[in-house]
Amino acid sequence: MTYGMAGIIESRNGGDYKDIWCNKKNYERLDQYLNAGSKAVCEVLPQALVTLHLETSDVEKYTKIMEAWEKGDVDYDVLGSSYYPFWGNTLDGLRQIQNLAAKKGKLFAVLETSWVNSLQDADGTPNSIGSLNSDLKQTYTVGPQGQVDELTGMYKVLTSQDNGLGAFYWEPGWIPVKAGWNNWEYNKKMADQYGTGWASKGAVGYAPDDEMYYNGKEA
């Protein structure tokens, strides 16, 4: 949602989130959509907490976007954030965003987080994070202990204030049914049949074509 939603999105030719959330015409329409969604949630599940999720742990972006929500009186209870250290997110940045949520009177949750168990390929499709990925930030060691350390640091931040709710680990669907490069065909069959993995036939038309193929094969 940082860069727009529902057909109101930033320009791919040099635009950014400000094209959406600092543009009155755009944010007023999106505020209407968000309020309609919030109203629907409250009508169907009155006890539910309405949550709005932004994926980039950048306090400046969060501030501008939350200000746009305030102008439209958007009704929500929880501010959600992603937290991915391998893409440069930091505990200090997470803490600043949680502080911002507290100042706005909102609860706070991390709705996506993870750390790298291995840089080895496991399923015959490209890795989101791997040894060839220049975006990898070596904040923690690669492996199970690094995953423990990442979660420990994150939860220390979340529990440091009363508005911290918890976190969701992302994303078990990425774990191959049968690990190993040579098991690509088996994993692809299972993905289409059971919805495991990242890209199944259901993603055709949603994910761009260059993500649907790898080394000339369907991914």
PDB file of C-alpha atoms in Angstrom:
ATOM      1  CA  MET A   1       0.000   0.000   0.000  1.00  0.00           C
ATOM      2  CA  THR A   2       3.006   2.324   0.366  1.00  0.00           C
ATOM      3  CA  TYR A   3       2.999   2.980  -3.371  1.00  0.00           C
ATOM      4  CA  GLY A   4      -0.764   2.903  -3.859  1.00  0.00           C
ATOM      5  CA  MET A   5      -3.574   0.404  -4.308  1.00  0.00           C
ATOM      6  CA  ALA A   6      -6.834  -0.248  -6.171  1.00  0.00           C
ATOM      7  CA  GLY A   7      -5.516   1.205  -9.427  1.00  0.00           C
ATOM      8  CA  ILE A   8      -4.178   4.398  -7.837  1.00  0.00           C
ATOM      9  CA  ILE A   9      -0.453   3.737  -7.943  1.00  0.00           C
ATOM     10  CA  GLU A  10       2.775   5.693  -8.293  1.00  0.00           C
ATOM     11  CA  SER A  11       4.305   6.243 -11.685  1.00  0.00           C
ATOM     12  CA  ARG A  12       6.884   3.613 -12.635  1.00  0.00           C
ATOM     13  CA  ASN A  13       8.895   6.325 -14.384  1.00  0.00           C
ATOM     14  CA  GLY A  14      10.606   7.967 -11.451  1.00  0.00           C
ATOM     15  CA  GLY A  15       7.591   8.360  -9.168  1.00  0.00           C
ATOM     16  CA  ASP A  16       7.452   7.511  -5.480  1.00  0.00           C
ATOM     17  CA  TYR A  17       5.020   7.210  -2.588  1.00  0.00           C
ATOM     18  CA  LYS A  18       4.594  11.000  -2.399  1.00  0.00           C
ATOM     19  CA  ASP A  19       2.808  10.890  -5.764  1.00  0.00           C
ATOM     20  CA  ILE A  20       0.061   9.028  -3.908  1.00  0.00           C
ATOM     21  CA  TRP A  21       0.057  10.058  -0.281  1.00  0.00           C
ATOM     22  CA  CYS A  22       1.049  13.722  -0.664  1.00  0.00           C
ATOM     23  CA  ASN A  23      -1.385  14.230  -3.553  1.00  0.00           C
ATOM     24  CA  LYS A  24      -4.797  15.279  -2.218  1.00  0.00           C
ATOM     25  CA  LYS A  25      -6.750  13.914  -5.170  1.00  0.00           C
ATOM     26  CA  ASN A  26      -5.153  10.493  -4.763  1.00  0.00           C
ATOM     27  CA  TYR A  27      -5.115  10.102  -0.989  1.00  0.00           C
ATOM     28  CA  GLU A  28      -8.702  11.315  -0.587  1.00  0.00           C
ATOM     29  CA  ARG A  29      -9.932   8.540  -2.874  1.00  0.00           C
ATOM     30  CA  LEU A  30      -7.766   5.933  -1.147  1.00  0.00           C
ATOM     31  CA  ASP A  31      -8.973   7.095   2.266  1.00  0.00           C
ATOM     32  CA  GLN A  32     -12.525   6.435   1.062  1.00  0.00           C
ATOM     33  CA  TYR A  33     -11.575   2.909  -0.007  1.00  0.00           C
ATOM     34  CA  LEU A  34      -9.858   2.224   3.312  1.00  0.00           C
ATOM     35  CA  ASN A  35     -12.828   3.470   5.304  1.00  0.00           C
ATOM     36  CA  ALA A  36     -15.170   1.291   3.240  1.00  0.00           C
ATOM     37  CA  GLY A  37     -12.998  -1.729   4.017  1.00  0.00           C
ATOM     38  CA  SER A  38     -12.827  -0.837   7.692  1.00  0.00           C
ATOM     39  CA  LYS A  39     -16.609  -0.467   7.847  1.00  0.00           C
ATOM     40  CA  ALA A  40     -17.074  -3.883   6.237  1.00  0.00           C
ATOM     41  CA  VAL A  41     -14.724  -5.548   8.726  1.00  0.00           C
ATOM     42  CA  CYS A  42     -16.525  -3.973  11.679  1.00  0.00           C
ATOM     43  CA  GLU A  43     -19.952  -5.009  10.365  1.00  0.00           C
ATOM     44  CA  VAL A  44     -18.952  -8.648   9.829  1.00  0.00           C
ATOM     45  CA  LEU A  45     -16.550  -9.056  12.769  1.00  0.00           C
ATOM     46  CA  PRO A  46     -17.279  -6.344  15.345  1.00  0.00           C
ATOM     47  CA  GLN A  47     -14.564  -7.615  17.707  1.00  0.00           C
ATOM     48  CA  ALA A  48     -11.817  -7.612  15.059  1.00  0.00           C
ATOM     49  CA  LEU A  49      -8.976  -5.119  15.119  1.00  0.00           C
ATOM     50  CA  VAL A  50      -8.721  -3.273  11.802  1.00  0.00           C
ATOM     51  CA  THR A  51      -5.106  -3.255  10.642  1.00  0.00           C
ATOM     52  CA  LEU A  52      -3.359  -1.229   7.953  1.00  0.00           C
ATOM     53  CA  HIS A  53      -0.029  -2.590   6.713  1.00  0.00           C
ATOM     54  CA  LEU A  54       2.888  -0.700   5.173  1.00  0.00           C
ATOM     55  CA  GLU A  55       5.825  -2.723   3.925  1.00  0.00           C
ATOM     56  CA  THR A  56       8.775  -0.330   4.154  1.00  0.00           C
ATOM     57  CA  SER A  57      10.304   0.351   7.576  1.00  0.00           C
ATOM     58  CA  ASP A  58      10.877   4.037   6.904  1.00  0.00           C
ATOM     59  CA  VAL A  59       9.565   6.414   9.562  1.00  0.00           C
ATOM     60  CA  GLU A  60       9.353   9.364   7.137  1.00  0.00           C
ATOM     61  CA  LYS A  61       7.099   7.394   4.770  1.00  0.00           C
ATOM     62  CA  TYR A  62       4.957   6.144   7.637  1.00  0.00           C
ATOM     63  CA  THR A  63       4.555   9.678   8.972  1.00  0.00           C
ATOM     64  CA  LYS A  64       3.418  11.109   5.632  1.00  0.00           C
ATOM     65  CA  ILE A  65       1.035   8.239   4.933  1.00  0.00           C
ATOM     66  CA  MET A  66      -0.492   8.272   8.420  1.00  0.00           C
ATOM     67  CA  GLU A  67      -1.019  12.009   8.074  1.00  0.00           C
ATOM     68  CA  ALA A  68      -2.940  11.339   4.857  1.00  0.00           C
ATOM     69  CA  TRP A  69      -5.057   8.755   6.698  1.00  0.00           C
ATOM     70  CA  GLU A  70      -5.769  11.274   9.446  1.00  0.00           C
ATOM     71  CA  LYS A  71      -7.009  13.812   6.924  1.00  0.00           C
ATOM     72  CA  GLY A  72      -9.573  11.284   5.749  1.00  0.00           C
ATOM     73  CA  ASP A  73     -10.481  10.102   9.276  1.00  0.00           C
ATOM     74  CA  VAL A  74      -9.517   6.550   8.308  1.00  0.00           C
ATOM     75  CA  ASP A  75     -10.775   4.173  11.000  1.00  0.00           C
ATOM     76  CA  TYR A  76      -8.207   1.564  12.084  1.00  0.00           C
ATOM     77  CA  ASP A  77      -6.785   0.086  15.262  1.00  0.00           C
ATOM     78  CA  VAL A  78      -3.401  -1.410  14.382  1.00  0.00           C
ATOM     79  CA  LEU A  79      -0.461  -0.135  12.362  1.00  0.00           C
ATOM     80  CA  GLY A  80       1.297  -3.069  10.704  1.00  0.00           C
ATOM     81  CA  SER A  81       4.842  -3.068   9.383  1.00  0.00           C
ATOM     82  CA  SER A  82       7.178  -5.402   7.544  1.00  0.00           C
ATOM     83  CA  TYR A  83      10.607  -6.012   9.046  1.00  0.00           C
ATOM     84  CA  TYR A  84      13.252  -7.609   6.810  1.00  0.00           C
ATOM     85  CA  PRO A  85      16.850  -7.057   7.994  1.00  0.00           C
ATOM     86  CA  PHE A  86      18.233  -8.568   4.775  1.00  0.00           C
ATOM     87  CA  TRP A  87      16.705  -5.627   2.876  1.00  0.00           C
ATOM     88  CA  GLY A  88      18.197  -3.044   5.194  1.00  0.00           C
ATOM     89  CA  ASN A  89      15.448  -2.745   7.838  1.00  0.00           C
ATOM     90  CA  THR A  90      16.915  -2.000  11.265  1.00  0.00           C
ATOM     91  CA  LEU A  91      15.763  -2.449  14.844  1.00  0.00           C
ATOM     92  CA  ASP A  92      16.155   1.279  15.399  1.00  0.00           C
ATOM     93  CA  GLY A  93      13.891   1.989  12.444  1.00  0.00           C
ATOM     94  CA  LEU A  94      11.343  -0.515  13.755  1.00  0.00           C
ATOM     95  CA  ARG A  95      11.465   1.154  17.171  1.00  0.00           C
ATOM     96  CA  GLN A  96      10.851   4.571  15.623  1.00  0.00           C
ATOM     97  CA  ILE A  97       7.796   3.283  13.764  1.00  0.00           C
ATOM     98  CA  GLN A  98       6.388   1.670  16.889  1.00  0.00           C
ATOM     99  CA  ASN A  99       6.919   4.970  18.717  1.00  0.00           C
ATOM    100  CA  LEU A 100       5.058   6.747  15.921  1.00  0.00           C
ATOM    101  CA  ALA A 101       2.140   4.316  16.219  1.00  0.00           C
ATOM    102  CA  ALA A 102       2.035   4.888  19.983  1.00  0.00           C
ATOM    103  CA  LYS A 103       1.951   8.665  19.533  1.00  0.00           C
ATOM    104  CA  LYS A 104      -0.968   8.236  17.117  1.00  0.00           C
ATOM    105  CA  GLY A 105      -2.790   6.054  19.652  1.00  0.00           C
ATOM    106  CA  LYS A 106      -2.449   2.878  17.557  1.00  0.00           C
ATOM    107  CA  LEU A 107      -1.456  -0.667  18.394  1.00  0.00           C
ATOM    108  CA  PHE A 108       1.527  -2.041  16.501  1.00  0.00           C
ATOM    109  CA  ALA A 109       2.410  -5.393  14.914  1.00  0.00           C
ATOM    110  CA  VAL A 110       5.042  -6.770  12.561  1.00  0.00           C
ATOM    111  CA  LEU A 111       3.019  -8.490   9.852  1.00  0.00           C
ATOM    112  CA  GLU A 112       5.978  -9.880   7.890  1.00  0.00           C
ATOM    113  CA  THR A 113       9.439 -10.842   9.070  1.00  0.00           C
ATOM    114  CA  SER A 114      12.056 -13.503   8.415  1.00  0.00           C
ATOM    115  CA  TRP A 115      15.746 -14.252   8.274  1.00  0.00           C
ATOM    116  CA  VAL A 116      17.807 -16.518   6.018  1.00  0.00           C
ATOM    117  CA  ASN A 117      18.174 -20.185   6.960  1.00  0.00           C
ATOM    118  CA  SER A 118      20.445 -20.932   3.995  1.00  0.00           C
ATOM    119  CA  LEU A 119      21.718 -19.310   0.815  1.00  0.00           C
ATOM    120  CA  GLN A 120      21.656 -22.633  -1.030  1.00  0.00           C
ATOM    121  CA  ASP A 121      19.024 -23.223  -3.666  1.00  0.00           C
ATOM    122  CA  ALA A 122      16.463 -25.802  -2.587  1.00  0.00           C
ATOM    123  CA  ASP A 123      13.759 -26.126  -5.195  1.00  0.00           C
ATOM    124  CA  GLY A 124      14.954 -25.422  -8.736  1.00  0.00           C
ATOM    125  CA  THR A 125      13.610 -21.865  -8.786  1.00  0.00           C
ATOM    126  CA  PRO A 126      15.410 -18.569  -8.022  1.00  0.00           C
ATOM    127  CA  ASN A 127      15.913 -17.439  -4.435  1.00  0.00           C
ATOM    128  CA  SER A 128      14.503 -14.159  -3.193  1.00  0.00           C
ATOM    129  CA  ILE A 129      17.596 -13.877  -1.019  1.00  0.00           C
ATOM    130  CA  GLY A 130      20.774 -15.606  -2.074  1.00  0.00           C
ATOM    131  CA  SER A 131      24.523 -15.385  -2.420  1.00  0.00           C
ATOM    132  CA  LEU A 132      24.130 -13.559  -5.743  1.00  0.00           C
ATOM    133  CA  ASN A 133      21.667 -11.044  -4.300  1.00  0.00           C
ATOM    134  CA  SER A 134      23.533  -7.781  -3.720  1.00  0.00           C
ATOM    135  CA  ASP A 135      20.715  -6.583  -1.439  1.00  0.00           C
ATOM    136  CA  LEU A 136      21.581  -9.112   1.276  1.00  0.00           C
ATOM    137  CA  LYS A 137      22.538  -7.269   4.448  1.00  0.00           C
ATOM    138  CA  GLN A 138      24.618  -9.471   6.746  1.00  0.00           C
ATOM    139  CA  THR A 139      22.942  -8.253   9.923  1.00  0.00           C
ATOM    140  CA  TYR A 140      22.859 -11.748  11.402  1.00  0.00           C
ATOM    141  CA  THR A 141      24.612 -15.009  10.611  1.00  0.00           C
ATOM    142  CA  VAL A 142      22.970 -17.113   7.911  1.00  0.00           C
ATOM    143  CA  GLY A 143      21.374 -20.155   9.534  1.00  0.00           C
ATOM    144  CA  PRO A 144      19.073 -21.187  12.392  1.00  0.00           C
ATOM    145  CA  GLN A 145      20.978 -19.203  15.029  1.00  0.00           C
ATOM    146  CA  GLY A 146      20.706 -16.097  12.884  1.00  0.00           C
ATOM    147  CA  GLN A 147      16.947 -16.652  12.692  1.00  0.00           C
ATOM    148  CA  VAL A 148      16.781 -16.937  16.489  1.00  0.00           C
ATOM    149  CA  ASP A 149      18.834 -13.756  16.899  1.00  0.00           C
ATOM    150  CA  GLU A 150      16.664 -11.837  14.410  1.00  0.00           C
ATOM    151  CA  LEU A 151      13.440 -12.794  16.164  1.00  0.00           C
ATOM    152  CA  THR A 152      14.903 -12.146  19.623  1.00  0.00           C
ATOM    153  CA  GLY A 153      15.945  -8.615  18.693  1.00  0.00           C
ATOM    154  CA  MET A 154      12.616  -7.890  17.034  1.00  0.00           C
ATOM    155  CA  TYR A 155      10.555  -9.133  19.992  1.00  0.00           C
ATOM    156  CA  LYS A 156      12.642  -7.105  22.423  1.00  0.00           C
ATOM    157  CA  VAL A 157      11.570  -4.016  20.498  1.00  0.00           C
ATOM    158  CA  LEU A 158       7.921  -5.085  20.227  1.00  0.00           C
ATOM    159  CA  THR A 159       7.624  -5.802  23.947  1.00  0.00           C
ATOM    160  CA  SER A 160       9.363  -2.592  25.000  1.00  0.00           C
ATOM    161  CA  GLN A 161       6.063  -0.697  24.709  1.00  0.00           C
ATOM    162  CA  ASP A 162       2.502  -1.498  25.660  1.00  0.00           C
ATOM    163  CA  ASN A 163       1.196  -1.090  22.093  1.00  0.00           C
ATOM    164  CA  GLY A 164       3.270  -3.991  20.690  1.00  0.00           C
ATOM    165  CA  LEU A 165       1.041  -6.946  19.736  1.00  0.00           C
ATOM    166  CA  GLY A 166       3.393  -9.479  18.120  1.00  0.00           C
ATOM    167  CA  ALA A 167       4.574 -10.672  14.717  1.00  0.00           C
ATOM    168  CA  PHE A 168       3.894 -13.050  11.822  1.00  0.00           C
ATOM    169  CA  TYR A 169       6.801 -15.012  10.340  1.00  0.00           C
ATOM    170  CA  TRP A 170       6.865 -14.935   6.525  1.00  0.00           C
ATOM    171  CA  GLU A 171       6.509 -17.196   4.621  1.00  0.00           C
ATOM    172  CA  PRO A 172       6.100 -20.955   5.052  1.00  0.00           C
ATOM    173  CA  GLY A 173       4.719 -21.346   1.540  1.00  0.00           C
ATOM    174  CA  TRP A 174       8.247 -20.718   0.246  1.00  0.00           C
ATOM    175  CA  ILE A 175       9.536 -23.957   1.776  1.00  0.00           C
ATOM    176  CA  PRO A 176       9.717 -26.624  -0.962  1.00  0.00           C
ATOM    177  CA  VAL A 177       7.665 -29.770  -0.550  1.00  0.00           C
ATOM    178  CA  LYS A 178      10.728 -31.813  -1.529  1.00  0.00           C
ATOM    179  CA  ALA A 179      14.043 -30.001  -1.207  1.00  0.00           C
ATOM    180  CA  GLY A 180      16.618 -30.279  -3.968  1.00  0.00           C
ATOM    181  CA  TRP A 181      17.271 -28.714  -7.356  1.00  0.00           C
ATOM    182  CA  ASN A 182      16.387 -31.930  -9.196  1.00  0.00           C
ATOM    183  CA  ASN A 183      12.938 -32.008  -7.614  1.00  0.00           C
ATOM    184  CA  TRP A 184      11.676 -29.019  -9.571  1.00  0.00           C
ATOM    185  CA  GLU A 185       9.042 -30.957 -11.512  1.00  0.00           C
ATOM    186  CA  TYR A 186       7.651 -32.623  -8.397  1.00  0.00           C
ATOM    187  CA  ASN A 187       7.454 -29.319  -6.530  1.00  0.00           C
ATOM    188  CA  LYS A 188       5.781 -27.605  -9.477  1.00  0.00           C
ATOM    189  CA  LYS A 189       3.145 -30.343  -9.635  1.00  0.00           C
ATOM    190  CA  MET A 190       2.486 -30.025  -5.905  1.00  0.00           C
ATOM    191  CA  ALA A 191       2.328 -26.231  -6.159  1.00  0.00           C
ATOM    192  CA  ASP A 192      -0.392 -26.395  -8.783  1.00  0.00           C
ATOM    193  CA  GLN A 193      -2.277 -29.143  -6.963  1.00  0.00           C
ATOM    194  CA  TYR A 194      -2.047 -27.928  -3.367  1.00  0.00           C
ATOM    195  CA  GLY A 195      -1.002 -24.277  -3.551  1.00  0.00           C
ATOM    196  CA  THR A 196       2.440 -24.809  -2.038  1.00  0.00           C
ATOM    197  CA  GLY A 197       5.391 -22.737  -3.178  1.00  0.00           C
ATOM    198  CA  TRP A 198       5.496 -19.215  -4.521  1.00  0.00           C
ATOM    199  CA  ALA A 199       4.110 -19.367  -8.059  1.00  0.00           C
ATOM    200  CA  SER A 200       1.364 -21.743  -9.165  1.00  0.00           C
ATOM    201  CA  LYS A 201      -1.019 -21.573 -12.133  1.00  0.00           C
ATOM    202  CA  GLY A 202      -3.159 -19.297  -9.994  1.00  0.00           C
ATOM    203  CA  ALA A 203      -0.495 -16.589 -10.271  1.00  0.00           C
ATOM    204  CA  VAL A 204      -0.702 -16.383 -14.077  1.00  0.00           C
ATOM    205  CA  GLY A 205      -1.829 -12.895 -15.004  1.00  0.00           C
ATOM    206  CA  TYR A 206      -1.028 -11.612 -11.532  1.00  0.00           C
ATOM    207  CA  ALA A 207       2.736 -12.021 -11.352  1.00  0.00           C
ATOM    208  CA  PRO A 208       4.711 -10.611 -14.309  1.00  0.00           C
ATOM    209  CA  ASP A 209       5.896 -13.103 -16.917  1.00  0.00           C
ATOM    210  CA  ASP A 210       9.554 -12.712 -15.987  1.00  0.00           C
ATOM    211  CA  GLU A 211       8.737 -14.100 -12.528  1.00  0.00           C
ATOM    212  CA  MET A 212       6.800 -17.043 -13.916  1.00  0.00           C
ATOM    213  CA  TYR A 213       9.761 -18.569 -15.744  1.00  0.00           C
ATOM    214  CA  TYR A 214      13.303 -19.478 -14.678  1.00  0.00           C
ATOM    215  CA  ASN A 215      15.963 -20.943 -16.952  1.00  0.00           C
ATOM    216  CA  GLY A 216      13.298 -21.395 -19.609  1.00  0.00           C
ATOM    217  CA  LYS A 217      10.966 -23.416 -17.388  1.00  0.00           C
ATOM    218  CA  GLU A 218       7.776 -22.477 -15.603  1.00  0.00           C
ATOM    219  CA  ALA A 219       8.637 -21.358 -12.085  1.00  0.00           C
TER     220      ALA A 219
END
